[in-house]
Amino acid sequence: MEMVPSEENQLVPKEGMFWSCRQSIFDEMKKRFSQIENAAEEPRVLCIVQDTTNAKTVNERLTLNLPASTTLSKLFEDVAHKASYVNGTFDLAWGKSGDMGSLDPSSEMSLTESGFEPGKRNFLQLTDKDGEQPQIASDESGTAGSSGLDDSSQERFIGPLPRDGTVGCSSDYSSPSYSYSSILNKSDTGYVGLVNQAMTCYLNSLLQTLFMTPEFRNALYNWEFEESEEDPVTSIPYQLQRLFLLLQTSKKRAIETTDVTRSFGWDSSEAWQQHDVQELCRVMFDALEQKWKQTEQADLINQLYQGKLKDYVRCLECGYESWRIDTYLDIPLVIRPFGASQAYGSVEEALQAFVQPETLDGANQYFCERCKKKCDARKGLRFLHFPYLLTLQLKRFDFDYSTMHRIKLNDRMSFPEELDMGPFIDVEDEKSPQTESCTDSGAENEGSCHSDQMSNDFSADDGVDEGICLESASSTERALKPKSSLTFELFSVMVHSGSAAGGHYYACIKSFSDGQWYSFNDQHVSKITQEDIRKTYGGSSGSRGYYSSAFASSTNAYMLIYRLKDPSRNAKYLDCDDFPEHIKHLVQREKESEEQEKRQREIERNTCKIKLFCMHPVKMMAMMENKLDVHKDKTLREATEMAYKLMELDGVVPLDCCRLVKYDEFHEYLERSYEGEDDTPMGLLLGGVKSSYMFDLLLETRRPEQVFQPYKPGEVMVKVHVVDLKTHTITPPVSIRAYLNQSITEFKQLIAQATELSAETMRVVLERCYNDLRLLYVPNKTLKAEGFFRSNKVFVESSESPDHQVTFTDSLLWKLLDRHGNTIRLFVSLPVQSPGTNRTICQKVGGDTEECSEGSKGNRNSVEAILEESTEKLKNLSLQQQQGSSTSDSQKSSDTSDFEHIESPSPSQEPDSSSVSAVVAVDNRELENRIREASGGSGGGAYSDPETQFPGEERSDSEVNNDRSTSSVDSDILSSSHSSDTLCNADSGPIQLANGLDSHSITSSRRSKANEGKKETWDTAEEDSGTDSEYDENGKSKTESYYLYFRAEPYAQEDGSGEGGQKCVLVNVDKRITLSAFKQNLEPFVGVTSTQFKVFRVYANNQEFESVRLNETLSSFSDDNKITIRLGRALKKGEYRVKVYQLLVNDAEPCKFLVDTVFAKGMTVKQSKEELMPQLKDQCKLDLNIDKFRLRKKTWKNPGTVFLDYHVYEEDINISSNWEVFLEVLDGPEKMKSMSQLAVLTRRWTPAQMKLEPFQEVVLESSSVEELKEKLSEISGIPLENLEFAKGRGTFPCDISVLEIHQDLDWNPKVSTLNVWPLYICDDGAVVFYRDSTEEPMEQSEDERNELMKKESSRLLKTGHRVSYSPRKEKALKIYLDGGPVKDPGQD
């Protein structure tokens, strides 16, 4: 551009050049706007990318809205630019689950061709490539220069490092809590992380520390595993060796530790146990010492980690000193002295306190052997020998005696990078003490010092570690040893973040190869600085925010490991070239294993996993389901062969008679077939490798003479059922395919071709959804306009019947379809025989070959004939009513409710409801009389077999189903009459209707699915206002309802459960029928009137609930539901079924089921007791006097209010359905006379005998504490001033261990009345423990206490109560040298 000088002598562009430049800019902008405009017309693909390579980014999403023509390679470039990664160092995969398929980064296919859907969200995952994290792009463009971290994420010290900054730039991650001056991934640090199995962070921290210890790592490599001598799975050194090799040579970001923990003998539950890292260190070292016996590494742990100290007591009068030598593996340093408010500020200060002697004077004087008397003395510890690797444990976990809880001390304690241990050697030890070794003084320092008794002469032992043992060195040698020989350098800081209840461990470790500090936080390894190490001192910092200080201070150093600075001994890490031969072979094996794993993972990423269905031609024509795993490069022909073998069709159907088609299981729709694409790769046909597909595959079969029909995209599938008005049957479906733009006339022609019916007289009815029937009568209307979708169901009828002339909703066709849509199939189990009579109905059920006794053989045929005749009568009556009603509802529109069609018909056209009911009732009475005559006459018994006799009394539920009644827990939970539950039925497959409507399933499995989500109210007795009784107040039947379809036939159960006299009936019934009418229809099969049997609904878990709402319909039932009929009187209005349990307060099982009975509204407690007494005598063999037992409230297992004889149910006592009461047998006359009294169950605790006395009931006239204590004093003889009491906890009988009761209960609460906090004793049945305050607990030895502990544990487990005591709350950390713990065979 030409420049000219301006007036200010500055160069500016010439005017013409300026306009020319401006024009070119406008042209460029116009060109870009045109491109944008063209791109706007193209469909766009929304890609949402989740970066899973780092925990920091896993919750973030990258969003790209790209044109549909964008290629896959361009997509990778755009993702790399947006994520600031180097392209080619990451993979993109479909979906969110583990079985992902990777996209091809070099493909030039467009997004739509690759399976992306325009206008929808397409989810991708950004993953590691070949196990290595993506490389971060250099920040030349400035895109990664700013940090997007929020305040919450910046507070984190543990975990993955943020990616946003780069090395050395001003935007390096910096937070008020911690800072990092470098952002590096695994490939940059060169170190591999360890996967946290669940709560194994403590293990990972220790393993990384040992790995970064050259001397330990090298010694481990030098050990050679002999496979002939030990199983490699259980060899701890071998698995550690393998792990260290993987940490050194693997290309993965992180590796698993499961092989190591398996060698410990741990199972998967151990991964969920939190442990202390120092405890693990000690246990692991012990295990290694055991494993390394008789090897070169036998003394490795002692050589590296063991030190010695002297525990001494010196008399201050004569100077006599008694001492012994102890060894230690780590030095426990107190953070805050006991009773002090100020903590030690540094490790040096804590070490000084550790060796600071204490003076024994006064009552603590020491008995001097030389003085022969008690003298003042000085007791303390002196370091004699420091280990090569010095381990310091900062005792941050303490016990707070004021709160009686464990606490963590987060006080600040600094530690130096180099620690000089010279000052901590006492100069007095340089003199040889002229004393004898004494064993009466043990090591008083708590925590981790060994107390092994050793010889005085330990100089030979100490020669192992040069320059450290002061006792073994002469004065000349000591003078020659420089002071630096006791200088240690810090190289590992194990940090704990959290509280005493739990937290997280990670390790900060310095590499001896480059002097750089790294953070090893499970699978994440990153560089850190000295400043980050200082942040682990603990304590709060003034720079932190108001809320963050409490959290930040909980992250602090817990264990420190120093190494002696000695060039002659300081080792370096072994390089791969320097590995021993056996390690090189192991490296090769691990590499091959890793390569194999990588290849397998690559195969998995390229495998399409899709649901496969097949209608098996042999196995009952059932739809079989499986999962087809096929590589994306496999052709359709190869995939068909795989599916053929998977579905086990070999030998059943030839392979060339099978093909794979696209299928939609939900709509049962065949989407398309793949003609001419046998050699097309499956990845292309399925739209790529995805975690899930929106469609399935169906393996379709044909007969050899048939030809496959092509399925084209856009077609709809129609299942056609042909209805026969003459036989009232509906045939199985015939499938045809049509187009949505076809007219109804064209559609009828298609059906006519498939069914050979006349299209001219054809009526077509579409079932749009559940029971929604629509007659298709407009010839030119398209299928789409009529509401057809992918998969449809139609019913067709073609005849010359006059039914054509009737309005559809009044036609016979509509009635048949309506009945078809509302009929369900139920399996009804009948009782063996009826009560109160000497007759039994003996039906022949399916293949049942049960032989009746001689007295009944001649009558069997007549009984069956009567039942068959009765069934036919009911069927004909139903048909007459339905046909009679066909003209009565002619004015009703097609949109009216189903229930409008089942009301009583008009008197002019058919019998009224009372006459219908009368017909049914007369028919039932006639049936009973005829059965009685056919079964053996009017007087005699039906059979001579004594087992078939039934007593004259009514049979109770407890005899029939005692197992169900004994569950007090379940019945209490379900006692509410308004409870609801979701009914979930197993969905059977489509059932063929070849035999017509009167057999097999009336509805398809899809109709069952429509009912699965419905809410259902449990069938329980209601309160008085809502109880539905079969009788009115005069005792007459109230079931005057219109009769609906009912069909029953004998049924033999496949599982054989119907044997032994149990009869079953398969019932097809209109679910709009009421329970009352349903019971009346069942009368001929049960053999008694509907008032003498009960209906129980059986749920999926075989739990039964009685259905008692007689005016409710069966609409909540679904296909294949099970019903059990039990003999017994049905409830009348105002009656409630009650379960009676016996309360046995001093038995191991205090709650015992007795009987089921019935209480009525207005009945007094005394009347109910009178009715109970015969039942108890007959069924439970309890012969009770009415004054010697009481009834009381039962709430789960807890006894409650005592019911007095004059109380009236529903007036004084609220009663509900499925009610439960306690019956309590009294030792004497009833003491409770008034509701103002309070009955308390008391139990004495005798500490001197470690024993709980039996329960005794105390009746109080008021809620006064003073009265309670007086009564307790009266029955126990304990003086009033010494009596203490406490309320029991939990459910009755409030069991508690005798080892805990003395301390754990709240004894002697400071209250004057019982009905206030913390007692809240307001009702009868409360449990109160009491004791003599002057009585001390029994003294026990350790063995006696352990024995008592076992007995208490067994007792409490048997009663179902939690055993809360344990010598250690958490599970002890153990490493099993034999491969695992020995399990007690008696334990399950």
PDB file of N, CA and C in Angstrom, residues 609-639:
ATOM      1  N   LYS A 609     -23.078 -54.120  19.260  1.00  0.00           N
ATOM      2  CA  LYS A 609     -23.833 -54.951  20.187  1.00  0.00           C
ATOM      3  C   LYS A 609     -25.291 -54.547  20.104  1.00  0.00           C
ATOM      4  N   ILE A 610     -26.121 -55.459  19.635  1.00  0.00           N
ATOM      5  CA  ILE A 610     -27.508 -55.115  19.358  1.00  0.00           C
ATOM      6  C   ILE A 610     -28.399 -56.282  19.758  1.00  0.00           C
ATOM      7  N   LYS A 611     -29.634 -55.980  20.152  1.00  0.00           N
ATOM      8  CA  LYS A 611     -30.597 -57.004  20.529  1.00  0.00           C
ATOM      9  C   LYS A 611     -31.005 -57.807  19.296  1.00  0.00           C
ATOM     10  N   LEU A 612     -31.136 -59.101  19.505  1.00  0.00           N
ATOM     11  CA  LEU A 612     -31.529 -59.990  18.425  1.00  0.00           C
ATOM     12  C   LEU A 612     -32.765 -60.778  18.858  1.00  0.00           C
ATOM     13  N   PHE A 613     -33.787 -60.811  17.992  1.00  0.00           N
ATOM     14  CA  PHE A 613     -35.013 -61.556  18.273  1.00  0.00           C
ATOM     15  C   PHE A 613     -35.222 -62.606  17.194  1.00  0.00           C
ATOM     16  N   CYS A 614     -35.973 -63.645  17.568  1.00  0.00           N
ATOM     17  CA  CYS A 614     -36.303 -64.689  16.600  1.00  0.00           C
ATOM     18  C   CYS A 614     -37.546 -65.413  17.072  1.00  0.00           C
ATOM     19  N   MET A 615     -38.544 -65.533  16.181  1.00  0.00           N
ATOM     20  CA  MET A 615     -39.714 -66.349  16.479  1.00  0.00           C
ATOM     21  C   MET A 615     -39.352 -67.789  16.149  1.00  0.00           C
ATOM     22  N   HIS A 616     -39.002 -68.540  17.186  1.00  0.00           N
ATOM     23  CA  HIS A 616     -38.479 -69.887  16.975  1.00  0.00           C
ATOM     24  C   HIS A 616     -39.577 -70.784  16.421  1.00  0.00           C
ATOM     25  N   PRO A 617     -39.296 -71.480  15.309  1.00  0.00           N
ATOM     26  CA  PRO A 617     -40.358 -72.281  14.682  1.00  0.00           C
ATOM     27  C   PRO A 617     -40.714 -73.549  15.442  1.00  0.00           C
ATOM     28  N   VAL A 618     -39.914 -73.938  16.425  1.00  0.00           N
ATOM     29  CA  VAL A 618     -40.161 -75.185  17.139  1.00  0.00           C
ATOM     30  C   VAL A 618     -40.533 -74.939  18.594  1.00  0.00           C
ATOM     31  N   LYS A 619     -39.776 -74.085  19.264  1.00  0.00           N
ATOM     32  CA  LYS A 619     -39.955 -73.890  20.711  1.00  0.00           C
ATOM     33  C   LYS A 619     -41.222 -73.095  21.001  1.00  0.00           C
ATOM     34  N   MET A 620     -42.376 -73.720  20.814  1.00  0.00           N
ATOM     35  CA  MET A 620     -43.684 -73.153  21.155  1.00  0.00           C
ATOM     36  C   MET A 620     -43.925 -71.810  20.463  1.00  0.00           C
ATOM     37  N   MET A 621     -43.296 -71.613  19.345  1.00  0.00           N
ATOM     38  CA  MET A 621     -43.484 -70.378  18.584  1.00  0.00           C
ATOM     39  C   MET A 621     -43.275 -69.150  19.472  1.00  0.00           C
ATOM     40  N   ALA A 622     -42.350 -69.241  20.399  1.00  0.00           N
ATOM     41  CA  ALA A 622     -42.105 -68.141  21.329  1.00  0.00           C
ATOM     42  C   ALA A 622     -41.057 -67.200  20.754  1.00  0.00           C
ATOM     43  N   MET A 623     -41.203 -65.913  21.063  1.00  0.00           N
ATOM     44  CA  MET A 623     -40.223 -64.925  20.632  1.00  0.00           C
ATOM     45  C   MET A 623     -39.014 -65.029  21.545  1.00  0.00           C
ATOM     46  N   MET A 624     -37.886 -65.453  20.959  1.00  0.00           N
ATOM     47  CA  MET A 624     -36.659 -65.601  21.725  1.00  0.00           C
ATOM     48  C   MET A 624     -35.826 -64.326  21.594  1.00  0.00           C
ATOM     49  N   GLU A 625     -35.076 -64.024  22.652  1.00  0.00           N
ATOM     50  CA  GLU A 625     -34.265 -62.799  22.669  1.00  0.00           C
ATOM     51  C   GLU A 625     -32.833 -63.155  23.035  1.00  0.00           C
ATOM     52  N   ASN A 626     -31.885 -62.478  22.386  1.00  0.00           N
ATOM     53  CA  ASN A 626     -30.477 -62.690  22.683  1.00  0.00           C
ATOM     54  C   ASN A 626     -29.733 -61.404  22.328  1.00  0.00           C
ATOM     55  N   LYS A 627     -28.417 -61.417  22.493  1.00  0.00           N
ATOM     56  CA  LYS A 627     -27.611 -60.255  22.153  1.00  0.00           C
ATOM     57  C   LYS A 627     -26.583 -60.650  21.111  1.00  0.00           C
ATOM     58  N   LEU A 628     -26.574 -59.936  20.011  1.00  0.00           N
ATOM     59  CA  LEU A 628     -25.662 -60.227  18.915  1.00  0.00           C
ATOM     60  C   LEU A 628     -24.483 -59.266  18.972  1.00  0.00           C
ATOM     61  N   ASP A 629     -23.281 -59.823  19.149  1.00  0.00           N
ATOM     62  CA  ASP A 629     -22.046 -59.039  19.127  1.00  0.00           C
ATOM     63  C   ASP A 629     -21.331 -59.331  17.820  1.00  0.00           C
ATOM     64  N   VAL A 630     -21.269 -58.349  16.946  1.00  0.00           N
ATOM     65  CA  VAL A 630     -20.683 -58.554  15.630  1.00  0.00           C
ATOM     66  C   VAL A 630     -19.737 -57.412  15.319  1.00  0.00           C
ATOM     67  N   HIS A 631     -18.561 -57.745  14.810  1.00  0.00           N
ATOM     68  CA  HIS A 631     -17.581 -56.727  14.436  1.00  0.00           C
ATOM     69  C   HIS A 631     -18.141 -55.885  13.297  1.00  0.00           C
ATOM     70  N   LYS A 632     -17.792 -54.599  13.332  1.00  0.00           N
ATOM     71  CA  LYS A 632     -18.372 -53.678  12.344  1.00  0.00           C
ATOM     72  C   LYS A 632     -17.970 -54.032  10.916  1.00  0.00           C
ATOM     73  N   ASP A 633     -16.861 -54.765  10.743  1.00  0.00           N
ATOM     74  CA  ASP A 633     -16.402 -55.109   9.401  1.00  0.00           C
ATOM     75  C   ASP A 633     -16.996 -56.415   8.890  1.00  0.00           C
ATOM     76  N   LYS A 634     -17.706 -57.139   9.759  1.00  0.00           N
ATOM     77  CA  LYS A 634     -18.361 -58.366   9.326  1.00  0.00           C
ATOM     78  C   LYS A 634     -19.505 -58.013   8.374  1.00  0.00           C
ATOM     79  N   THR A 635     -19.696 -58.849   7.341  1.00  0.00           N
ATOM     80  CA  THR A 635     -20.772 -58.593   6.382  1.00  0.00           C
ATOM     81  C   THR A 635     -22.101 -59.075   6.932  1.00  0.00           C
ATOM     82  N   LEU A 636     -23.163 -58.661   6.273  1.00  0.00           N
ATOM     83  CA  LEU A 636     -24.503 -59.084   6.674  1.00  0.00           C
ATOM     84  C   LEU A 636     -24.625 -60.602   6.579  1.00  0.00           C
ATOM     85  N   ARG A 637     -24.006 -61.221   5.571  1.00  0.00           N
ATOM     86  CA  ARG A 637     -24.073 -62.673   5.436  1.00  0.00           C
ATOM     87  C   ARG A 637     -23.401 -63.359   6.628  1.00  0.00           C
ATOM     88  N   GLU A 638     -22.254 -62.839   7.055  1.00  0.00           N
ATOM     89  CA  GLU A 638     -21.560 -63.426   8.207  1.00  0.00           C
ATOM     90  C   GLU A 638     -22.347 -63.203   9.499  1.00  0.00           C
ATOM     91  N   ALA A 639     -22.955 -62.034   9.620  1.00  0.00           N
ATOM     92  CA  ALA A 639     -23.760 -61.745  10.813  1.00  0.00           C
ATOM     93  C   ALA A 639     -24.980 -62.656  10.872  1.00  0.00           C
TER      94      ALA A 639
END
